[in-house]
mmCIF file of C-alpha atoms in Angstrom:
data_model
loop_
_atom_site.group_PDB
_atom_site.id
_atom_site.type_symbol
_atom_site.label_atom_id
_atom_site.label_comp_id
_atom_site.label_asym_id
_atom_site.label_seq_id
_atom_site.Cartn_x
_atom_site.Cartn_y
_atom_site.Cartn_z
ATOM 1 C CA UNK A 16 11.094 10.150 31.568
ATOM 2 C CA UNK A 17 9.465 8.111 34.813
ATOM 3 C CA UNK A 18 11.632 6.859 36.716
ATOM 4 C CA UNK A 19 10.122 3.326 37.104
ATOM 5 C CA UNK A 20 10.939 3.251 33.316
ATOM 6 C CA UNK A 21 14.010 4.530 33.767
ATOM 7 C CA UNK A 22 15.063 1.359 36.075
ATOM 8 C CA UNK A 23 13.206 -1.414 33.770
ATOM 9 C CA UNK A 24 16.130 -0.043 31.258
ATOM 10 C CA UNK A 25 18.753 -0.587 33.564
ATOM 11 C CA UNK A 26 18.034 -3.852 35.188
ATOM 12 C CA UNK A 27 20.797 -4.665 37.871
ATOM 13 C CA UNK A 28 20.871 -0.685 38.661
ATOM 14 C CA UNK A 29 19.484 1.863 40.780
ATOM 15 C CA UNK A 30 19.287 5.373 39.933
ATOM 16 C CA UNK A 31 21.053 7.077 42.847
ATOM 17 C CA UNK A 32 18.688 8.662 45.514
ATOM 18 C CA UNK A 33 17.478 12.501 45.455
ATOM 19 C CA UNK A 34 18.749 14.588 47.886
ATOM 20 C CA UNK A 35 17.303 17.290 49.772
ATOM 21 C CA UNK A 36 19.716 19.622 48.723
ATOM 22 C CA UNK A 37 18.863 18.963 44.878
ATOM 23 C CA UNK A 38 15.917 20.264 45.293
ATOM 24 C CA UNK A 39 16.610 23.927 44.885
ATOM 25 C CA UNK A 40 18.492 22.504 41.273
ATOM 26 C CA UNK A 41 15.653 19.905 40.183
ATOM 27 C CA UNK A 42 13.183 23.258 41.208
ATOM 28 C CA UNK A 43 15.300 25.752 39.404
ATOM 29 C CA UNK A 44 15.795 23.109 36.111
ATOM 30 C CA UNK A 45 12.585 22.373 35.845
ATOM 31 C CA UNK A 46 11.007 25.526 35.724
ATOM 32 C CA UNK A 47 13.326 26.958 32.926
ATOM 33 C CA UNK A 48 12.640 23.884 30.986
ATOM 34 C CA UNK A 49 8.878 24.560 31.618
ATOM 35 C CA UNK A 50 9.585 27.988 30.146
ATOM 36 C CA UNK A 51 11.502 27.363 27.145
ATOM 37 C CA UNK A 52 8.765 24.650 25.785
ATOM 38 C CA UNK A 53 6.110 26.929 26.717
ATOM 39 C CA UNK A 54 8.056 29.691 24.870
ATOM 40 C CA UNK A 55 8.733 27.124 22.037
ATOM 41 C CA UNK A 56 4.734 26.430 21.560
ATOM 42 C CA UNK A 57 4.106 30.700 21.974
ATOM 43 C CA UNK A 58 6.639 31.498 19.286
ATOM 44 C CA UNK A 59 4.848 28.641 16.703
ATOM 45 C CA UNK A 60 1.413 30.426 17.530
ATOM 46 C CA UNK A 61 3.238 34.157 16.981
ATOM 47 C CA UNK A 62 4.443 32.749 13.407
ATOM 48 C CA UNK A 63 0.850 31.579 12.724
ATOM 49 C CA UNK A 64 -0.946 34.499 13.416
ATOM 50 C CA UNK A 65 1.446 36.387 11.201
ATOM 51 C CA UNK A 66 0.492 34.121 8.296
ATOM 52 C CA UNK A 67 -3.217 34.595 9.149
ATOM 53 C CA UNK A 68 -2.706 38.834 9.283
ATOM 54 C CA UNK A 69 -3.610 38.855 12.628
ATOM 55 C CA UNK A 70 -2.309 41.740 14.104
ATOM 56 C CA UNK A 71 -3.711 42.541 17.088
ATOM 57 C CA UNK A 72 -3.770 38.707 18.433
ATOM 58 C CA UNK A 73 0.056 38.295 17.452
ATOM 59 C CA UNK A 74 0.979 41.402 19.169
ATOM 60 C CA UNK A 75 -0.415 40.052 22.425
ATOM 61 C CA UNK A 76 1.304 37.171 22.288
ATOM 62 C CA UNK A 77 4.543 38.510 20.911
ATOM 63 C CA UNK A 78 4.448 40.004 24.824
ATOM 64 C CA UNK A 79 3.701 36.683 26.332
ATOM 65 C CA UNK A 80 6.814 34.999 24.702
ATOM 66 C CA UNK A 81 9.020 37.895 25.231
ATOM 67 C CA UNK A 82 7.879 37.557 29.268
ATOM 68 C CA UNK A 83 8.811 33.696 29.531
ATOM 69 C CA UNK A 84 11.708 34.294 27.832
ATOM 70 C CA UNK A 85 13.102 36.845 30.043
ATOM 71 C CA UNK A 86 12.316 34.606 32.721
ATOM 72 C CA UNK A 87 14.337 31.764 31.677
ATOM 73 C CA UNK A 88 17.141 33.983 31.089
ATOM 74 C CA UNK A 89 16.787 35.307 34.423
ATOM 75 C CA UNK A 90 16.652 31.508 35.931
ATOM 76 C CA UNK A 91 19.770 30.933 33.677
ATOM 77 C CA UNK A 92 21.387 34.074 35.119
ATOM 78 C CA UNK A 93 21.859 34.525 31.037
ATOM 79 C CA UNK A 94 22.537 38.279 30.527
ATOM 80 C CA UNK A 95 23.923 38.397 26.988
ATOM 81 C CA UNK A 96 21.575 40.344 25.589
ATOM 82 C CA UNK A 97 19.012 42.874 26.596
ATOM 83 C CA UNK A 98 15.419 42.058 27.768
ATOM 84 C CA UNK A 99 13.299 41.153 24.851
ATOM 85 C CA UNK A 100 10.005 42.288 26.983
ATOM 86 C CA UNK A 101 11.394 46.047 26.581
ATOM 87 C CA UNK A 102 12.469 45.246 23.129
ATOM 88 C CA UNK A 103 8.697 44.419 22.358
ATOM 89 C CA UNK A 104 7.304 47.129 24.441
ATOM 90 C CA UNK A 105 9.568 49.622 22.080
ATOM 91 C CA UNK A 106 7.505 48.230 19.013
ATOM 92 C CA UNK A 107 4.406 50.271 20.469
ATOM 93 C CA UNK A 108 0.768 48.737 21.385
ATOM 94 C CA UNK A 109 -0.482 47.433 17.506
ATOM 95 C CA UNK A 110 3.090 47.284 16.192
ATOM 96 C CA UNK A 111 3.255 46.289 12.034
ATOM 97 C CA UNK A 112 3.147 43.047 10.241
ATOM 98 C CA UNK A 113 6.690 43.400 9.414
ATOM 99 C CA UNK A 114 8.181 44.843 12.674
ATOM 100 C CA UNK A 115 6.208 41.632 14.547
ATOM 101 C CA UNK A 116 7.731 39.573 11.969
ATOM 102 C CA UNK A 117 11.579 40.559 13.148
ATOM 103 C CA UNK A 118 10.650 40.317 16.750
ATOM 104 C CA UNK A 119 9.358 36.798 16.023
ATOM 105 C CA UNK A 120 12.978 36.547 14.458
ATOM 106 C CA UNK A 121 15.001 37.611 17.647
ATOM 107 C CA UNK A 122 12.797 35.748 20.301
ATOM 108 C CA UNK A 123 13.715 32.310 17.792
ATOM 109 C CA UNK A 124 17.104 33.239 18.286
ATOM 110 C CA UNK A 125 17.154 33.991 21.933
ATOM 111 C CA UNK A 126 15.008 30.561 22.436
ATOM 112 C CA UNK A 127 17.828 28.516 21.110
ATOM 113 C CA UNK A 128 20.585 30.298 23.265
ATOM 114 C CA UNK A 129 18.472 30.126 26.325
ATOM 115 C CA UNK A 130 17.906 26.131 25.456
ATOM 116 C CA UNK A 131 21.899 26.082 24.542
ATOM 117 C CA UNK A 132 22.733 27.717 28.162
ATOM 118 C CA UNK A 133 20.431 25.455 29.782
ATOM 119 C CA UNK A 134 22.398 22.702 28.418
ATOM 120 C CA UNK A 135 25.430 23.739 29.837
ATOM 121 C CA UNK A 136 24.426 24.539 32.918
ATOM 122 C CA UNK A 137 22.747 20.885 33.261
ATOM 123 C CA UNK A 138 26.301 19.357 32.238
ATOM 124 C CA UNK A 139 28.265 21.945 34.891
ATOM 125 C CA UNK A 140 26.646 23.646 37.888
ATOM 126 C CA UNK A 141 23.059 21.547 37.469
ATOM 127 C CA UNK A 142 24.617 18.696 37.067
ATOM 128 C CA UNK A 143 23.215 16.075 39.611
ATOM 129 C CA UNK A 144 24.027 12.462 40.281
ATOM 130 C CA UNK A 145 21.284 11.500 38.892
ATOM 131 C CA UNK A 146 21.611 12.740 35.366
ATOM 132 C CA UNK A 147 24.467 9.783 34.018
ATOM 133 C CA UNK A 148 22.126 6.978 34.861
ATOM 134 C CA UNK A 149 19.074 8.779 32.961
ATOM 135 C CA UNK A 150 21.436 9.933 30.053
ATOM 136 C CA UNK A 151 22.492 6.222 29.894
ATOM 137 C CA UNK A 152 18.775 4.353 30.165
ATOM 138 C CA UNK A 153 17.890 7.558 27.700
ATOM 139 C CA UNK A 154 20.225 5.968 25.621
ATOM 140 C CA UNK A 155 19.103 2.200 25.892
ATOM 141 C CA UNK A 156 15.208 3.885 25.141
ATOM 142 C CA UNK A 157 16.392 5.272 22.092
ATOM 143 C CA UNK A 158 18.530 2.247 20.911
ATOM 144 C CA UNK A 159 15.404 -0.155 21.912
ATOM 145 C CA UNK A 160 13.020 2.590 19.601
ATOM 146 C CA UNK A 161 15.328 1.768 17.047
ATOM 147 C CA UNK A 162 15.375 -1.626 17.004
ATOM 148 C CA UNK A 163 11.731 -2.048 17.302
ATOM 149 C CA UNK A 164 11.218 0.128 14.567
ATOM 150 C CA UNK A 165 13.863 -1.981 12.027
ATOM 151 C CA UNK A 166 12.090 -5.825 13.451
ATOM 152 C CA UNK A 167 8.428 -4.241 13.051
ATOM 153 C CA UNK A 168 9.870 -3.087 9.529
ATOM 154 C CA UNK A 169 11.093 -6.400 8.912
ATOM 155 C CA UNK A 170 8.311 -7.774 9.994
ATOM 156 C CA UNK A 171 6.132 -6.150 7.945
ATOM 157 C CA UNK A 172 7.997 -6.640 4.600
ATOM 158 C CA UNK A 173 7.981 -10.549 5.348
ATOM 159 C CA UNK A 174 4.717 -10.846 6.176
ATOM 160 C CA UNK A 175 3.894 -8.780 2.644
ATOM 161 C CA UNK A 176 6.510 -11.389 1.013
ATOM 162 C CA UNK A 177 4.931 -14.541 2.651
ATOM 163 C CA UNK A 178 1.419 -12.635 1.745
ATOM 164 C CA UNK A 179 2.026 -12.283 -1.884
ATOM 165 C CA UNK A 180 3.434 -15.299 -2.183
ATOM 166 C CA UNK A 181 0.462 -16.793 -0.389
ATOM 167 C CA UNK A 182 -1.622 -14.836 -3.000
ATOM 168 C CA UNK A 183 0.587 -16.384 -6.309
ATOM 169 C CA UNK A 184 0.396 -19.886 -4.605
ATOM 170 C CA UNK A 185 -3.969 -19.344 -4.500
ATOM 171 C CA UNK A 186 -3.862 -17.708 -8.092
ATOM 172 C CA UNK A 187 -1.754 -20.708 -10.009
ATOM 173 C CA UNK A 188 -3.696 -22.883 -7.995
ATOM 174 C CA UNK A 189 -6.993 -21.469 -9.154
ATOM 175 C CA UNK A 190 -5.724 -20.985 -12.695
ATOM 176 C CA UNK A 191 -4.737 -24.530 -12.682
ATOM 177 C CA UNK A 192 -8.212 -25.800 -11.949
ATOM 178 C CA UNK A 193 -9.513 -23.501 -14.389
ATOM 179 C CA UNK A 194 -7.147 -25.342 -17.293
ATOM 180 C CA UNK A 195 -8.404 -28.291 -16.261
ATOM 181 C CA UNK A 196 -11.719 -27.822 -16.298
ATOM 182 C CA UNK A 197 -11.815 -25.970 -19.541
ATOM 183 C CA UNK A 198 -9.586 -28.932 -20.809
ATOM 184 C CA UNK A 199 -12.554 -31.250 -19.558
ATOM 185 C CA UNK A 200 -15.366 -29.330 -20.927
ATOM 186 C CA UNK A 201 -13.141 -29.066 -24.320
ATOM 187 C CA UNK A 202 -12.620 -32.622 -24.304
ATOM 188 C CA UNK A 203 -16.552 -33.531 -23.896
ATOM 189 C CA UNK A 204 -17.033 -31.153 -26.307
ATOM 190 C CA UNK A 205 -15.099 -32.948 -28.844
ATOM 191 C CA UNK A 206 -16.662 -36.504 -28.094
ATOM 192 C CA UNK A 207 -20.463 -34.138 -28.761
ATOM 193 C CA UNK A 208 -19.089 -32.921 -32.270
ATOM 194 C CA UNK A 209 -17.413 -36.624 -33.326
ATOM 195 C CA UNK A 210 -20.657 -37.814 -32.464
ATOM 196 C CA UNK A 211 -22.646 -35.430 -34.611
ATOM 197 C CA UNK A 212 -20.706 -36.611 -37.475
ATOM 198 C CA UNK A 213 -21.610 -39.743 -36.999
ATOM 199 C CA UNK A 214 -25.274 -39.632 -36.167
ATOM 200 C CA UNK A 215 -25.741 -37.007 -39.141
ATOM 201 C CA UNK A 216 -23.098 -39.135 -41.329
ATOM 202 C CA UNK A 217 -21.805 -35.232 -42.420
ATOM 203 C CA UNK A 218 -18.590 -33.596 -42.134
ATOM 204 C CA UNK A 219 -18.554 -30.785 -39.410
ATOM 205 C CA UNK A 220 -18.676 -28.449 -41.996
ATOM 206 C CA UNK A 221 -21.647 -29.455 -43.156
ATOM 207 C CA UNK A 222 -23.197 -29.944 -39.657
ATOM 208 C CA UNK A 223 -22.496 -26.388 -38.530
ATOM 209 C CA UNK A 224 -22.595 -24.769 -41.976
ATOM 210 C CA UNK A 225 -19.235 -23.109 -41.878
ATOM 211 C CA UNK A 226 -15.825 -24.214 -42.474
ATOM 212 C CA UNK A 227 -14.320 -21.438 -39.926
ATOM 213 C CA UNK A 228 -16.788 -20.690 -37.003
ATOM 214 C CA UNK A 229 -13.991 -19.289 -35.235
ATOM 215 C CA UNK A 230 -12.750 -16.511 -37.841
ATOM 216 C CA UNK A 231 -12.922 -13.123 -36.735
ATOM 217 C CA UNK A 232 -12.001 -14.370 -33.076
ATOM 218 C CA UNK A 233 -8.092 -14.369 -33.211
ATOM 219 C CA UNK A 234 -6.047 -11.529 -31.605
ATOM 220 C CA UNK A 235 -8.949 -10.092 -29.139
ATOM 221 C CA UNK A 236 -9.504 -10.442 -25.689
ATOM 222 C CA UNK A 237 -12.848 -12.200 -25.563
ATOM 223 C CA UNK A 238 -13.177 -12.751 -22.065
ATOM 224 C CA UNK A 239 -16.866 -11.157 -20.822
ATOM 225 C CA UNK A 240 -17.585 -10.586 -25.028
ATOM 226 C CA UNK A 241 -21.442 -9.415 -25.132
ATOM 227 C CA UNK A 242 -24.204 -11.723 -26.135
ATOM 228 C CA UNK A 243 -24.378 -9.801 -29.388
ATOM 229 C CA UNK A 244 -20.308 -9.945 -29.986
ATOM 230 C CA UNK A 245 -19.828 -11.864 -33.730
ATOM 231 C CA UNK A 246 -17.722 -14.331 -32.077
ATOM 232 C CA UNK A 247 -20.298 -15.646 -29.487
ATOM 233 C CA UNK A 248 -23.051 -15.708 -32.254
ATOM 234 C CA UNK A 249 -21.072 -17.953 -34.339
ATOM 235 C CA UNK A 250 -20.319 -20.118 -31.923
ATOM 236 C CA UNK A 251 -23.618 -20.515 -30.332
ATOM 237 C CA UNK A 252 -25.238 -21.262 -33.513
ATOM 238 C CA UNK A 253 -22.502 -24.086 -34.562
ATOM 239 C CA UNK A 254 -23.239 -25.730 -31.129
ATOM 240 C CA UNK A 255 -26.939 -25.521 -31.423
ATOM 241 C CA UNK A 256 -26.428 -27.441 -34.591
ATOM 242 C CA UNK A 257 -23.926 -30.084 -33.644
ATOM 243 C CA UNK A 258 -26.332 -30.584 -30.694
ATOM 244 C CA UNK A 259 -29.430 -31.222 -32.830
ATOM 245 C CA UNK A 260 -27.112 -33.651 -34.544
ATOM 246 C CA UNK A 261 -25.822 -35.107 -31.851
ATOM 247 C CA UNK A 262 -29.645 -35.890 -29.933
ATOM 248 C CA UNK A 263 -27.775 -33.620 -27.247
ATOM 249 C CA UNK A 264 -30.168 -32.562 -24.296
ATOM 250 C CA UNK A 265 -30.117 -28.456 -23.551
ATOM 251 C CA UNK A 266 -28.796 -29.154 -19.870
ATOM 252 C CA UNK A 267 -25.467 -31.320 -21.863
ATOM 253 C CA UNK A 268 -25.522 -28.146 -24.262
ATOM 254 C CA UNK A 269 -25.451 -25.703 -21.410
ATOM 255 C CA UNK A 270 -21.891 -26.318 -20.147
ATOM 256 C CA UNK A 271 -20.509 -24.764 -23.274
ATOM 257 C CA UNK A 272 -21.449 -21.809 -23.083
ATOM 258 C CA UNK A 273 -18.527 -20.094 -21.966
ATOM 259 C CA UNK A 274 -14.817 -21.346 -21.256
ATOM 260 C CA UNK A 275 -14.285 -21.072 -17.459
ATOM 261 C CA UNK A 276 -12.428 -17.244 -18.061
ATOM 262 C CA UNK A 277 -15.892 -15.761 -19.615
ATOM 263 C CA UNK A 278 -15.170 -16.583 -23.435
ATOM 264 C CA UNK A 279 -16.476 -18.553 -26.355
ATOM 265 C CA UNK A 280 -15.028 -21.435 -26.926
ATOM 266 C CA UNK A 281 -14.129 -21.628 -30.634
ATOM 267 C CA UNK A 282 -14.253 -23.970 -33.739
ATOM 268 C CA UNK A 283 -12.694 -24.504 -36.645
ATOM 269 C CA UNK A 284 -13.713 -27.005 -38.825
ATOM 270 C CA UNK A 285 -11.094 -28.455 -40.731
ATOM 271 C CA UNK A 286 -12.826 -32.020 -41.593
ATOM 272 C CA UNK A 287 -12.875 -32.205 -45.994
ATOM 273 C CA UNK A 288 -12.308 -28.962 -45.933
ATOM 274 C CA UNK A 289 -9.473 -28.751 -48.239
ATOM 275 C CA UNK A 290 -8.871 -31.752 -51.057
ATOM 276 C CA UNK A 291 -4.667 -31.800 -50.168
ATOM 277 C CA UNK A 292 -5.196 -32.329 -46.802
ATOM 278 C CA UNK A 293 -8.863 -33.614 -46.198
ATOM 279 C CA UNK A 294 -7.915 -35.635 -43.248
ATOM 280 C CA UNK A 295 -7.000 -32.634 -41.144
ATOM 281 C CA UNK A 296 -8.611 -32.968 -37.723
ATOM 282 C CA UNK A 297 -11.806 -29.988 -36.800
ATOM 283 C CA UNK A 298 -10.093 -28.426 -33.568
ATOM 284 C CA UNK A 299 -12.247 -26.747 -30.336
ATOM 285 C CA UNK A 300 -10.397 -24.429 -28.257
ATOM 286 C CA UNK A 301 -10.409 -22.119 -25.847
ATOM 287 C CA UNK A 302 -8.799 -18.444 -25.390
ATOM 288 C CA UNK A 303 -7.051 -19.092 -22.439
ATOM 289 C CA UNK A 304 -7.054 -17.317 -19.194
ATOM 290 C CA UNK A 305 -5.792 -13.871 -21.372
ATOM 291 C CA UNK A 306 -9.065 -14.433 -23.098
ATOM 292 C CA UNK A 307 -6.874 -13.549 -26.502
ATOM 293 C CA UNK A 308 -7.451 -16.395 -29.332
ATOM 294 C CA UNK A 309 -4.757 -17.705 -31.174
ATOM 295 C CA UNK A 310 -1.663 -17.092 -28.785
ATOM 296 C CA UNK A 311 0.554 -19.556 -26.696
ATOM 297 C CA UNK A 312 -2.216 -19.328 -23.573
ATOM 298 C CA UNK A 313 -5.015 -20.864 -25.794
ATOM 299 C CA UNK A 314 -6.009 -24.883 -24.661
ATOM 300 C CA UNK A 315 -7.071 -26.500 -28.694
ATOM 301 C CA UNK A 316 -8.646 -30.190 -28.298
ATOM 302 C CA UNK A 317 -8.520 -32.127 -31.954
ATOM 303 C CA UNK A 318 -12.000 -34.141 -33.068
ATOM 304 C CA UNK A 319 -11.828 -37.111 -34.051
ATOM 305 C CA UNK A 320 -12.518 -37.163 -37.864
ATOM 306 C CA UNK A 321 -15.637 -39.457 -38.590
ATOM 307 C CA UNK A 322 -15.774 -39.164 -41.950
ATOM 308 C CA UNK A 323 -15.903 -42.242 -45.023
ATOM 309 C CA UNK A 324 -12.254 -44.155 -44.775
ATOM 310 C CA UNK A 325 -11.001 -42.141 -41.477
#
């Protein structure tokens, strides 16, 4: 780790000075440490080539990794063991799959006893002044890692919560526009079909030629239906026909196409339809933003009855 980053984590402090006579140690330290990462990165290429069948490449480099090992253990002044550059040269020039695959095994082993030696021989005879005050801002580094990683992680889960919640906020808003508009169009509607009862002195029934335009609608989603779907036939032709009645003009007609969710709207015609209850209002709805007719979603406008006495 620099040392310039090494003091911004310890404000106040000062790593102590480097001596000339640490230099043989710093020297000796460094170049075992060189070795063991070099022999770390040698022994994940030997274990590669051996899953690829490659022999004759793995064989070379099973001697590379057995040389810088023997070299850190000579820098270590580690003799536990023999030298694994004769134990590879005993495996012959093109040595097998399988007898590569057991050197491969011993070198991993003797790379993590080299890197355990090397750690105690930083905390006894390598030990320099130096190495508290980088253990400690070491320590601060990896604390500060931490706690950027948990207030970027918080971070990030409010900003999704205020982000969603930013998204619901737009969505009611838009769906409340959309209610209000198909409430509009549903109410303009109704003042079109009370007025075709009038002009045409006829019940709705009789205007539209159906006492259920909307039939066959219920329980469907009808949002995007086809020009050729049942439901948007009937209900184009009723509101052709209350607009002839009506002395509607085409651009009036236009807005009722579709409710503001891609649907029909829909009519029943209740008006004299039944003698026990021939007051009973005709009724335009639409489907809602579910686009399914006859549920809790749907928006239903009454028209005024016209007819003799109402």
């Amino acid at each position: 780790m620099p040392r310039a980053f090494l003091a911004f984590l310890m404000p106040g402090e000062s790593p102590p000075p480097a001596r000339a006579a640490e230099a043989p140690v710093r020297a000796a330290r460094e170049r075992v440490r060189e070795l063991l990462s070099r022999a770390a990165t040698r022994l994940g290429g030997l274990y590669a080539l051996l899953e690829a069948d490659d022999g004759r490449d793995a064989a070379l480099l099973a001697e590379l990794l057995a040389e810088d090992l023997d070299a850190a253990a000579a820098g270590l002044a580690w003799r536990e063991a023999g030298s694994l550059a004769e134990d590879r040269a005993g495996l012959g020039l093109l040595p097998s799959q399988d007898a590569l695959a057991a050197f491969a095994g011993r070198a991993e082993a003797r790379l993590a006893a080299l890197e355990d030696a090397l750690a105690r021989r930083r905390a006894g005879a390598w030990r320099l002044p130096g190495d508290r005050f980088e253990a400690r801002a070491a320590w601060r580094a990896r604390v500060l890692l931490v706690v950027g990683v948990a207030v970027l992680a918080a971070a990030i889960l409010l900003g999704e919560t205020m982000a969603k919640r930013t998204r619901r906020f737009a969505a009611n808003v838009a769906l409340e526009r959309q209610r209000r508009e198909a409430a509009a169009a549903l109410a303009d509607m109704a003042d079109l079909a009370r007025a075709a009862k009038v002009r045409s002195g006829q019940s709705l029934i009789d205007v539209t030629g159906s006492n259920c335009t909307r039939c066959g609608c219920d329980g469907r989603d009808l949002r995007g239906a086809p020009e050729g779907d049942v439901c948007v036939r009937q209900w184009e032709r009723a509101l052709s026909r209350i607009g002839q009645a009506a002395g509607a003009a085409p651009e009036r007609l236009s807005r009722f196409a579709r409710d503001p969710w891609g649907s029909p709207f829909l009519l029943n015609e209740n008006e004299g339809e039944s003698a026990d209850f021939p007051f009973e209002p005709d009724t335009v709805a639409s489907a809602g933003q579910n686009g399914l007719a006859g549920d809790a979603d749907d928006i239903v406008v009454a028209v005024p009855n016209a007819g003799p006495g109402r």
